Coordinates of C-alpha atoms and ligand atoms in Angstrom, one line a residue:
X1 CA 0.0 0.0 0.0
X2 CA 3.3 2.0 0.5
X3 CA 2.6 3.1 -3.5
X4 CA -0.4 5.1 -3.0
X5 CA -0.3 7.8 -5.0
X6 CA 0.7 11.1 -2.8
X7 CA -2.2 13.3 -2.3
X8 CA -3.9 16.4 -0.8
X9 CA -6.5 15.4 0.9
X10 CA -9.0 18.9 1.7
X11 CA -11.7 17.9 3.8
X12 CA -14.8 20.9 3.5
X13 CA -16.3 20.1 6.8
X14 CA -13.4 18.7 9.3
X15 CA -15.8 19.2 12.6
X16 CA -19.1 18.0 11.3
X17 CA -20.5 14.7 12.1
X18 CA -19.2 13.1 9.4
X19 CA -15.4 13.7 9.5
X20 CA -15.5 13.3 13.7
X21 CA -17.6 10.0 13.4
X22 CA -16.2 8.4 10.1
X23 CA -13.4 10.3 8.1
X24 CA -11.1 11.4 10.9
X25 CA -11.1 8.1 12.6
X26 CA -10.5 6.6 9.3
X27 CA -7.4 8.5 8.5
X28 CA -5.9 8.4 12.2
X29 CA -6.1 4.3 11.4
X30 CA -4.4 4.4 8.2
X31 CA -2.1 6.8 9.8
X32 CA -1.5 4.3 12.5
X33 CA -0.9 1.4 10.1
X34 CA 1.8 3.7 7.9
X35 CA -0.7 3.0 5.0
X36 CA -0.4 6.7 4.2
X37 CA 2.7 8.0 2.2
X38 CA 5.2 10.2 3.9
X39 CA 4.1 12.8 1.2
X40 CA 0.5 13.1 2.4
X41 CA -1.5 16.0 3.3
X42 CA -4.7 16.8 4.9
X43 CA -6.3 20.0 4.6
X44 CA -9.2 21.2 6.9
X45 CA -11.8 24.0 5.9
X46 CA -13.2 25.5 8.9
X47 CA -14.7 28.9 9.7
X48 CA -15.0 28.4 13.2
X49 CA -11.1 29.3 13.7
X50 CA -10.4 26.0 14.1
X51 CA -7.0 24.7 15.4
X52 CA -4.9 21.6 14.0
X53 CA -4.6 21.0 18.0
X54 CA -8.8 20.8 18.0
X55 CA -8.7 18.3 14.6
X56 CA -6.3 16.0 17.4
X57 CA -8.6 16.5 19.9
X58 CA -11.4 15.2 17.4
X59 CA -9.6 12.3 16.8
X60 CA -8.5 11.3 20.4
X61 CA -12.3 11.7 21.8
X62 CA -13.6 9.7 18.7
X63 CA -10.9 6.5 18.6
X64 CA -11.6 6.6 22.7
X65 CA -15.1 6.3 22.4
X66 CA -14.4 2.9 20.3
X67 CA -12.2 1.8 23.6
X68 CA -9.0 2.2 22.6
X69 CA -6.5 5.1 22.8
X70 CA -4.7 7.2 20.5
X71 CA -1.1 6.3 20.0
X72 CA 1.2 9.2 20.1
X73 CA 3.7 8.9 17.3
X74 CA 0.7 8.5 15.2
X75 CA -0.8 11.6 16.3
X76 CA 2.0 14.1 16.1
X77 CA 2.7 12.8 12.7
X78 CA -1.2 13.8 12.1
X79 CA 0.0 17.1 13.7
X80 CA 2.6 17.7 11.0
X81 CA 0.7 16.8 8.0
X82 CA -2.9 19.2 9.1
X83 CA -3.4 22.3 7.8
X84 CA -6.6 24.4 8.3
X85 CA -7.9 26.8 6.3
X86 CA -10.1 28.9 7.6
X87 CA -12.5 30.1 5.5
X88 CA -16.1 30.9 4.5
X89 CA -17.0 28.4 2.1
X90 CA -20.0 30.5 0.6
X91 CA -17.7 33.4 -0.4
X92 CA -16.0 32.7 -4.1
X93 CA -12.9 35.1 -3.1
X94 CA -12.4 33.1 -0.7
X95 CA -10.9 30.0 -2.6
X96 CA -8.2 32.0 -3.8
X97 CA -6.7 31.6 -0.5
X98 CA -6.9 27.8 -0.6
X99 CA -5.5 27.7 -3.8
X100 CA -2.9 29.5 -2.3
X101 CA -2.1 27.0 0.9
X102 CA -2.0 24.3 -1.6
X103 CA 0.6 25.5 -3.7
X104 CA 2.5 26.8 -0.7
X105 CA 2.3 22.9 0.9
X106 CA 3.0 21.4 -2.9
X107 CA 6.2 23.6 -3.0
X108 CA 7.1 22.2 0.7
X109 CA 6.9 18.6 -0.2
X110 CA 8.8 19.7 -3.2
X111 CA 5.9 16.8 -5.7
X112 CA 3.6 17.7 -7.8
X113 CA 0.6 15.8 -5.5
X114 CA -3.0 14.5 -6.4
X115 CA -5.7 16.9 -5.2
X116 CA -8.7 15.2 -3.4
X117 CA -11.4 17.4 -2.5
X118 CA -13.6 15.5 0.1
X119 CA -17.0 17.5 0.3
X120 CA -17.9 16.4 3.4
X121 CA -20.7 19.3 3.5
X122 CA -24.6 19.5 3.1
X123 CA -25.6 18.7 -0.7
X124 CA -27.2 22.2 -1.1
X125 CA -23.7 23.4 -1.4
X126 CA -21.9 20.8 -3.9
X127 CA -22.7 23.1 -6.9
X128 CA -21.4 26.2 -5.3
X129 CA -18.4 24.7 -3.9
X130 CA -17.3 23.0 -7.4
X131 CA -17.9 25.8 -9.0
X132 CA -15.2 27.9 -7.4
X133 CA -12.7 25.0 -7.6
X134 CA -13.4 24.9 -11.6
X135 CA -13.0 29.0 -11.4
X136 CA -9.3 28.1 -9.6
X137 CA -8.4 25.8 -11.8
X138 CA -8.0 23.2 -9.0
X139 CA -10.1 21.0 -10.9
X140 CA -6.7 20.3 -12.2
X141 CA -3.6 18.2 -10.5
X142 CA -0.9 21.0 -9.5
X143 CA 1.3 19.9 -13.4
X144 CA -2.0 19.3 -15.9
X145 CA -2.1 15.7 -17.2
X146 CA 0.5 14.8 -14.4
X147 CA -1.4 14.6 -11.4
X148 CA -5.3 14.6 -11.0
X149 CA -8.1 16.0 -9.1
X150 CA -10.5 14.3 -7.2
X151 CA -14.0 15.2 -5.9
X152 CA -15.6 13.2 -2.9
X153 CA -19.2 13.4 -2.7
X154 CA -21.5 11.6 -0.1
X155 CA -25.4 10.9 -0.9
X156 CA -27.4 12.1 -1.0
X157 CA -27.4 12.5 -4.3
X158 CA -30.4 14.8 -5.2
X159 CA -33.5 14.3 -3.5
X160 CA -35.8 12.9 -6.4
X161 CA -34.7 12.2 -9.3
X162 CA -34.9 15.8 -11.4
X163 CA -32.6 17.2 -8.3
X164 CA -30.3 14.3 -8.9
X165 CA -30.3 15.0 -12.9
X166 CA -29.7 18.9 -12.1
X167 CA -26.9 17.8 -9.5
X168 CA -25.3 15.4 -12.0
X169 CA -25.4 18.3 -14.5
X170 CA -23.9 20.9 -12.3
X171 CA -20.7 18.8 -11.0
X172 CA -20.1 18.3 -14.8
X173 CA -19.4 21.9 -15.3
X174 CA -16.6 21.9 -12.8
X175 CA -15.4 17.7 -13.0
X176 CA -15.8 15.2 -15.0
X177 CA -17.6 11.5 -14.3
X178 CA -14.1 10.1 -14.3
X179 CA -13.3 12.6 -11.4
X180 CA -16.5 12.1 -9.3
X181 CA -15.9 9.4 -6.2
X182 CA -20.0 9.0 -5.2
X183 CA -19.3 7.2 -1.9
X184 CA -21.5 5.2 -1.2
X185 CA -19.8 3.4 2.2
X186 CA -22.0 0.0 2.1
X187 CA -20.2 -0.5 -1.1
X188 CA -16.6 -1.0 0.9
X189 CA -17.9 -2.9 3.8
X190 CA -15.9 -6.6 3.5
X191 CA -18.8 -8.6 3.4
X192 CA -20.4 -6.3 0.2
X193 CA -17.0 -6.4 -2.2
X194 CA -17.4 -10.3 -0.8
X195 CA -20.4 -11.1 -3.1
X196 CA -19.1 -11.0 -6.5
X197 CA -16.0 -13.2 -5.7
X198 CA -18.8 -15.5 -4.0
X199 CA -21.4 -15.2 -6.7
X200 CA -18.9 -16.1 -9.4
X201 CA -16.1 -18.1 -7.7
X202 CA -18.1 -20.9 -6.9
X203 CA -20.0 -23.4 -9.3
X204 CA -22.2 -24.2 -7.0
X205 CA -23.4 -21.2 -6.3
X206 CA -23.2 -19.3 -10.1
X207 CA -24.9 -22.1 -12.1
X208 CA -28.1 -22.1 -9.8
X209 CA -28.7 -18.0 -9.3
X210 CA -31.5 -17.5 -11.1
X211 CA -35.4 -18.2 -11.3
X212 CA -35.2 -21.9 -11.5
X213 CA -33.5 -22.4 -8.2
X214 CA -34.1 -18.9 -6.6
X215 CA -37.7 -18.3 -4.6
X216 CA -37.2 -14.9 -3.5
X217 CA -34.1 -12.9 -2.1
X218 CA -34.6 -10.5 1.1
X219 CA -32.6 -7.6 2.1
X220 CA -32.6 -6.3 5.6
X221 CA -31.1 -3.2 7.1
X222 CA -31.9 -2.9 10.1
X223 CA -30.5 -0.2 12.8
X224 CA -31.5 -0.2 16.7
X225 CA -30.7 3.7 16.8
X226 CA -33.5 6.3 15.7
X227 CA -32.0 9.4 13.8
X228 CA -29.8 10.8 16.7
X229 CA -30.5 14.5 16.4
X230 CA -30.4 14.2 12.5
X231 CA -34.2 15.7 12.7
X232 CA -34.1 18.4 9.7
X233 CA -31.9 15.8 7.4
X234 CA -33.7 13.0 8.2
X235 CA -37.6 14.4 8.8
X236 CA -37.2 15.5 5.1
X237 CA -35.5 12.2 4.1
X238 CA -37.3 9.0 5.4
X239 CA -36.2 6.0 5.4
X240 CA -36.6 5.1 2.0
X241 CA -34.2 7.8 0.2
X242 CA -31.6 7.4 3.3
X243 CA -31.3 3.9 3.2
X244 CA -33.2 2.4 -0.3
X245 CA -32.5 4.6 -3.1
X246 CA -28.5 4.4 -1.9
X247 CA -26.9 1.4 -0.1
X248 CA -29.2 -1.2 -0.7
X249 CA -30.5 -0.9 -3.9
X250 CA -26.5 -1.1 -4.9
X251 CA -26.8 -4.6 -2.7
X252 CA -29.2 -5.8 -5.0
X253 CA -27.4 -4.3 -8.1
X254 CA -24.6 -6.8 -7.0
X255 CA -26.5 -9.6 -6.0
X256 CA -28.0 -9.8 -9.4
X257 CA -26.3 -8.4 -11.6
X258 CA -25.4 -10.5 -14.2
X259 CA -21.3 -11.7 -14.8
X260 CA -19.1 -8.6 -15.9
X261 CA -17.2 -9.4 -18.9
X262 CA -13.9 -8.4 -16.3
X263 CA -14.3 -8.0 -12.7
X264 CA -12.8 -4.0 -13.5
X265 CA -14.4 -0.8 -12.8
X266 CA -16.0 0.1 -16.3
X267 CA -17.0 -3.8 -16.6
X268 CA -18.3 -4.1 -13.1
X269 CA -20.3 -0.9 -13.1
X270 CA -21.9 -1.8 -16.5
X271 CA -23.5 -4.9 -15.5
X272 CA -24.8 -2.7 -12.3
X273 CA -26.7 -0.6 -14.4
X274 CA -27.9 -2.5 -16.6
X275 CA -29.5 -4.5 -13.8
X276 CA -30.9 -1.3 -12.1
X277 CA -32.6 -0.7 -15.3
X278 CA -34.1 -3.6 -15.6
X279 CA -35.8 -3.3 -11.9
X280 CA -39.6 -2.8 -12.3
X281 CA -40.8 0.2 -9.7
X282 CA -44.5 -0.7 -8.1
X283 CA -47.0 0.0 -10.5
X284 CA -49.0 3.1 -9.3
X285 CA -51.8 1.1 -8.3
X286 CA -49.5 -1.5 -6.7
X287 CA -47.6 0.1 -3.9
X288 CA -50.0 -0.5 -1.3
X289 CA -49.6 -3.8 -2.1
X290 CA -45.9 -4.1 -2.9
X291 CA -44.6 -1.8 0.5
X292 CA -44.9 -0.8 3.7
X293 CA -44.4 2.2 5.2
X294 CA -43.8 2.6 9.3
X295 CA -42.4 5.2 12.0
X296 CA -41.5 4.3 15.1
X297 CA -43.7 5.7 18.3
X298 CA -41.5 8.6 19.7
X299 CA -40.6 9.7 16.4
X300 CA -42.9 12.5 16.4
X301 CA -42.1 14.1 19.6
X302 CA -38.7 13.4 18.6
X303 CA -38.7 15.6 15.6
X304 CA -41.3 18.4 17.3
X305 CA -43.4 17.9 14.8
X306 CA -46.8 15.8 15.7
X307 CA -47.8 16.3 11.8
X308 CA -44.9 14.3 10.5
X309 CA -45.2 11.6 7.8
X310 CA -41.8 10.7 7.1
X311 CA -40.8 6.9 7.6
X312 CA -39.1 5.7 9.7
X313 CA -39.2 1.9 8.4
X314 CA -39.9 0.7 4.3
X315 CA -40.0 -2.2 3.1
X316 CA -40.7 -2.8 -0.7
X317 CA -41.3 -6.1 -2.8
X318 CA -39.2 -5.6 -6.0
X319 CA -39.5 -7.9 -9.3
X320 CA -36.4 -7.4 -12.2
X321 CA -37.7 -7.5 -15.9
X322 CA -34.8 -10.1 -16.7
X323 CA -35.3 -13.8 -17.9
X324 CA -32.8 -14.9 -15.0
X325 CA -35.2 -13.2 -12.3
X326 CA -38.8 -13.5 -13.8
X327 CA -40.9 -14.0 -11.1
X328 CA -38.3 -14.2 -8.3
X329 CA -39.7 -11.6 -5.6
X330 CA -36.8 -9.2 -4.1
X331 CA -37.5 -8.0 -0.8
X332 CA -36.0 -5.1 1.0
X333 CA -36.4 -3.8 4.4
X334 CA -34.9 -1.1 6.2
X335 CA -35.7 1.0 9.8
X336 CA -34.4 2.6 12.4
X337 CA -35.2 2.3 16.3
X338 CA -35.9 -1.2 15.7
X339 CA -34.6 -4.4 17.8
X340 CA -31.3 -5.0 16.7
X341 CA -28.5 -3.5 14.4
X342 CA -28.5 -5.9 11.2
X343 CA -27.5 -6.1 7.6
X344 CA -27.8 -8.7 5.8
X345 CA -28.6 -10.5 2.5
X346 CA -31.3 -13.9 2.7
X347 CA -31.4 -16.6 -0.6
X348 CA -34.0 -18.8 -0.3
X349 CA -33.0 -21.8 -2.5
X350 CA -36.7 -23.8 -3.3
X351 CA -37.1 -26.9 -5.1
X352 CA -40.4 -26.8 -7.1
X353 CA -40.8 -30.3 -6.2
X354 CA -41.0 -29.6 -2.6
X355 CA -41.7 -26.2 -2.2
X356 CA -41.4 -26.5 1.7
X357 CA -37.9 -27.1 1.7
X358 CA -36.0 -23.8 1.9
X359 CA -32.3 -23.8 2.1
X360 CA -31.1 -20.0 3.5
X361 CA -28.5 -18.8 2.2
X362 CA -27.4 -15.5 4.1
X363 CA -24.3 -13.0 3.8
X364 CA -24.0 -11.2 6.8
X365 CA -22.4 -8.0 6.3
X366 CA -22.5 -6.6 9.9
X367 CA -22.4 -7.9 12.4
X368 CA -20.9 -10.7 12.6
X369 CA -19.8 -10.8 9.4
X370 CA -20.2 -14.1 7.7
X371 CA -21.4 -16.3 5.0
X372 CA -23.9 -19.1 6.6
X373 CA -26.1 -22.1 4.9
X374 CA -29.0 -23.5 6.4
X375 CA -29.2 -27.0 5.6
X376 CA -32.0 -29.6 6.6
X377 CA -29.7 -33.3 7.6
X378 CA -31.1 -36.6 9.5
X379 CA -31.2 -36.1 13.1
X380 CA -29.1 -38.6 14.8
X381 CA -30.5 -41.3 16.2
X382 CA -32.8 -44.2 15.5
X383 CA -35.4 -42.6 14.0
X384 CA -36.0 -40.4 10.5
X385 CA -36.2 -36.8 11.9
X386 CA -34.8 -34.0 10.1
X387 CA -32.9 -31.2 11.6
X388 CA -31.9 -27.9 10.8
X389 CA -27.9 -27.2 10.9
X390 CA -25.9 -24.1 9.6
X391 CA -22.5 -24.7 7.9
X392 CA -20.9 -21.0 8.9
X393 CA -18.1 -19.1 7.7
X394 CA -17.3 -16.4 9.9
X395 CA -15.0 -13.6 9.6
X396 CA -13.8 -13.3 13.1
X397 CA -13.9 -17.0 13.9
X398 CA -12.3 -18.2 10.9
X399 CA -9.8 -16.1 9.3
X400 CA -8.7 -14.2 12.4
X401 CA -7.7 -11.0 10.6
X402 CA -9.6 -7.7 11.1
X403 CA -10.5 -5.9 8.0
X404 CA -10.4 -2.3 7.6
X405 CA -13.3 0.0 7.8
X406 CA -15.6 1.3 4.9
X407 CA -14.5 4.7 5.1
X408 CA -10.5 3.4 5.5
X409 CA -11.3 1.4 2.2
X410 CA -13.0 4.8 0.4
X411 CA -9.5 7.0 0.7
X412 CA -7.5 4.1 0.0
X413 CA -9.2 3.5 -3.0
X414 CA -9.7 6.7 -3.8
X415 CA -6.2 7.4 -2.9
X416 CA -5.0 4.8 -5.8
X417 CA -7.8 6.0 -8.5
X418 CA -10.0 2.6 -8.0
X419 CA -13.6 3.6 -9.1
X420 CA -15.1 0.2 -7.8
X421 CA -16.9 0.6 -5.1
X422 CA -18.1 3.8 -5.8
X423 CA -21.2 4.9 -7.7
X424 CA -22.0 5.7 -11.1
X425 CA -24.8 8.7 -12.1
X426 CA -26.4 6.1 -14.5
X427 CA -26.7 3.7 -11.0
X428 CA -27.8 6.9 -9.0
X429 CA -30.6 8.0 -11.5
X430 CA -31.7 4.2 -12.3
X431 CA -32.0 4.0 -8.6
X432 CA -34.1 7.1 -8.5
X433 CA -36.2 5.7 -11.1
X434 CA -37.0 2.9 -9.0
X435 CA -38.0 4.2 -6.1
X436 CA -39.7 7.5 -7.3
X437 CA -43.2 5.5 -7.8
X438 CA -43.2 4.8 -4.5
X439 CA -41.9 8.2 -2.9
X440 CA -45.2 9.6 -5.1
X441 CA -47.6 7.3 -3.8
X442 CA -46.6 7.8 -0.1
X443 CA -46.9 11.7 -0.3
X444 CA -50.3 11.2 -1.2
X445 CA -51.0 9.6 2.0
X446 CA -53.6 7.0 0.5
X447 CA -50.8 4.7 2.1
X448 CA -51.0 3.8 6.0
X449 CA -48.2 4.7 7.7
X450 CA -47.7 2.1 10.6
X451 CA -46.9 3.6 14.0
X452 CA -44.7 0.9 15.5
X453 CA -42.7 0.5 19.1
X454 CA -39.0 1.5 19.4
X455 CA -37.0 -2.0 20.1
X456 CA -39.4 -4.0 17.8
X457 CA -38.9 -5.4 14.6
X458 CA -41.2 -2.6 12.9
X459 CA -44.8 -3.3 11.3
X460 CA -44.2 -6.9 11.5
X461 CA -47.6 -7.7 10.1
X462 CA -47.7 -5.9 7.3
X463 CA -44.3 -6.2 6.2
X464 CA -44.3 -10.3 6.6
X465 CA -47.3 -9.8 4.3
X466 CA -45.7 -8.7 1.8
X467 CA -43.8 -12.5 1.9
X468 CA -47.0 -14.4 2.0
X469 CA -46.8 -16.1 -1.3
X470 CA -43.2 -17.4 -0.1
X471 CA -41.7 -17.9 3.3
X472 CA -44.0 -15.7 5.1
X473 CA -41.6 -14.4 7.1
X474 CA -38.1 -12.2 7.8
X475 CA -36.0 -14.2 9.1
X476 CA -33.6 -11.9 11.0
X477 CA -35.2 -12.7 14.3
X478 CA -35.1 -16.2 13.6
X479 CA -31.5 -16.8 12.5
X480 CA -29.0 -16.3 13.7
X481 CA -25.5 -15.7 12.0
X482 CA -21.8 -16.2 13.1
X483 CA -22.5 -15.6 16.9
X484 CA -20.2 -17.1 18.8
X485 CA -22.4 -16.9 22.2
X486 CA -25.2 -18.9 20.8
X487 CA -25.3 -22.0 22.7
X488 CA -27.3 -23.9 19.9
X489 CA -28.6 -23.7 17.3
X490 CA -32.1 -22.3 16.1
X491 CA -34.7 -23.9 14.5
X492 CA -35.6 -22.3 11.1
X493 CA -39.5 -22.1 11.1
X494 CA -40.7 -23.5 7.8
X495 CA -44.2 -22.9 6.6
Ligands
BG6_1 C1 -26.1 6.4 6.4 C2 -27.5 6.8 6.7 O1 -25.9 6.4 5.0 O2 -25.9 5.0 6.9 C3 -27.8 6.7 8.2 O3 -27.7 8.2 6.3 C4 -27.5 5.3 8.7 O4 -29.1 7.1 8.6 C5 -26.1 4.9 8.3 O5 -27.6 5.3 10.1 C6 -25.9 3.4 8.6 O6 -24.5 3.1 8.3 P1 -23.8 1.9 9.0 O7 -22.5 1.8 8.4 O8 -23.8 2.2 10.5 O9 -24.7 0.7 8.8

């Protein structure tokens, strides 16, 4: 990793949430692992008259809330490669003087290095922000065809999908596609970049993923904390553009797309969206039918704001117009407040001679990361019982290495010019175009909007209806994946 190309790294945004939960911590563990070069630089935009010495203190509360504690050596290197800029983002003369700083720390590491420009800043100001990079040419690596320049955006990415076509369209004035990192951090969790390698590498599994030995496929994201102060983001949000239209639609992207010709960026990313096209919205008459819509009981009084409608909880029964997938239900469930933190991808392998006999096939991404199989064996003993086992692989257990964190992954890759895990504007606008049906029908209110209680599993009803003409149920609550403390196993309830 020593060859990671060197870089500027300017964060817009060092003290907000983002940077002191995700991006700081991030970079204070790559900094800790010498994964960074010795060439590296991190510039912080701040208006607050912000010091390098608060940026430290960022990091030390944020690695000591995880338990551990800061390492010194690491953090007075972090010392000498922060720079802050203060500045008012919203005033264009302004970037003059952070044109400025970077030259003057280019010149000091005597290297022309890669500019990465990590908007780590509401969406409202993307276009503004760009646009005065593109006016100061830093749009451009510091020698023009030598070194590059990077933009870092997070979602979300528009708001329907006309804002996302007119966001799209304004970054292009300033960068081009090839320039644009979309994070999107699901995308460089272990377990996600683990399906493709699983789809494909094994025989077993690639020759039967389709319709013929399929039932249905269920996605579930499920989080036990409600929106933790995020109340203007998230009461304008819901549930279903926070969580749907970004991470998990991209899970089902990968766990259906069909084989890239290359496992490579451009080959990878076209076989995305050309799955995401093919992904049939609700018809408008459908989506009472084909989702659920819920909000957890204290949302209201949460958010001040007894009138409130957004979601809290969606779930949403998907079909893909593609021979491999006619038929084949996908289902996808997210909420917040609910009983436990999970994320995780469900196969239900059928046999249309025996249509009770599911095998569960389930990729746990966190926690507990892990691939598991649910298999149905004799019981021993003299008689013909059958029993449910599960033939696990765990991360922890089994390979004994810990993997690094999305957001480590995102600069990394970013770092070395990998588009991978990061998402396309065709994915973001075929994933608008999914979900938009649904986002109209819900504003209109014809929909109920289940109130449910915090620590449950949501509208559990209603959203295991949605299953009823296959396994009738989530299984989340039922299985159980790569736990360690589990004494035995659980019995898989089949219908
Ligand atoms: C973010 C959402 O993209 O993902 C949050 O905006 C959500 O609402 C978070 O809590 C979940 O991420 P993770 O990595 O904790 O599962």
């Amino acid at each position: 990793m020593r060859d990671l190309e060197p870089a500027i790294l300017t964060i817009f945004g060092i003290t907000g949430d983002l940077a002191k939960r995700k991006l700081l911590p991030a970079l204070y563990h790559l900094a800790h692992d010498k994964l960074l070069p010795d060439s590296f630089r991190i510039v912080g935009i701040s208006r607050r008259g912000t010091t390098v010495n608060d940026v430290l203190k960022i990091i030390e509360v944020s690695i000591s809330s995880s338990g551990k504690s800061c390492d010194k050596t690491t953090l007075a290197w972090l010392k000498k490669v922060i720079t802050i800029v203060d500045m008012d983002i919203t005033i264009p003369e302004q970037y003059s003087k952070l044109k400025h700083e970077l030259d003057i720390i280019e010149d000091s590491t005597g290297i022309c290095l890669n500019r990465l420009f990590y908007l780590a800043i509401p969406s409202t100001l993307f276009g503004a922000v760009t646009d005065r990079l593109g006016k100061e040419d830093l749009n451009n690596g510091c020698q023009h065809g030598v070194t590059e320049s990077r933009l870092l955006i997070e979602k979300p990415f528009g708001y329907d999908l006309a804002s996302a076509k007119e966001l799209i369209t304004t970054l292009k004035d300033s960068f081009t596609e090839k320039q644009i990192y979309r994070i999107d951090h699901y995308l460089a969790k272990e377990t996600v970049q683990n399906i493709l390698t699983f789809r494909f590498e094994n025989p077993l599994f690639s020759t039967s993923w389709d319709k013929t030995h399929i039932s249905h496929i269920m996605i579930t994201a499920s989080e036990e904390i409600g929106i933790e102060g995020r109340v203007t983001f998230y009461d304008q949000i819901g549930a279903l553009r926070d969580l749907i239209q970004s991470h998990l639609l991209q899970i089902l992207a990968l766990v259906t797309m069909d084989r890239p010709k290359n496992m490579d960026a451009i080959n990878i990313h076209k076989a995305k969206e050309a799955i995401l096209k093919k992904v049939l919205p609700p018809a408008a008459d459908m989506t009472s039918e084909e989702t659920v819509r819920g909000q957890y009981d204290s949302y209201k009084q949460e958010v001040g704001n007894k009138h409130s409608t957004t979601e809290t909880f969606a779930a949403v029964r998907l079909y893909i117009d593609e021979p491999r997938w006619q038929g084949v239900p996908m289902f996808i469930r997210t909420g917040k407040a609910l009983a436990e933190k999970v994320t995780e991808i469900t196969v239900a392998f059928k046999d249309s001679k025996a249509p009770e006999c599911l095998n569960y096939l389930t990729i746990r991404i966190q926690p507990n990361e892990g691939i598991v199989l649910n298999l149905r064996i004799k019981k021993p003993g003299f008689n013909q019982q059958v029993e449910d086992v599960q033939m696990d692989f765990c991360y922890n257990e089994k390979l004994g290495v810990s993997h690094p964190d999305a957001y480590e992954r995102v600069l990394v890759d970013v770092m070395r010019g990998d588009k991978t895990l990061f998402a396309t504007s065709n994915e973001v606008l075929a994933s608008w175009e999914i979900i938009e049906p649904i986002l109209y029908a819900w504003q209109s209110d014809r929909q109920p909007l289940y109130i449910y209680k915090n620590n449950s599993w949501g509208p559990e009803e209603p959203a295991n209806n949605l299953l009823k003409e296959v396994s009738g149920e989530w299984l989340t609550d039922i299985l159980h994946v790569c736990n360690v403390h589990l004494p035995e196993l659980t019995t898989i309830k089949h219908k």
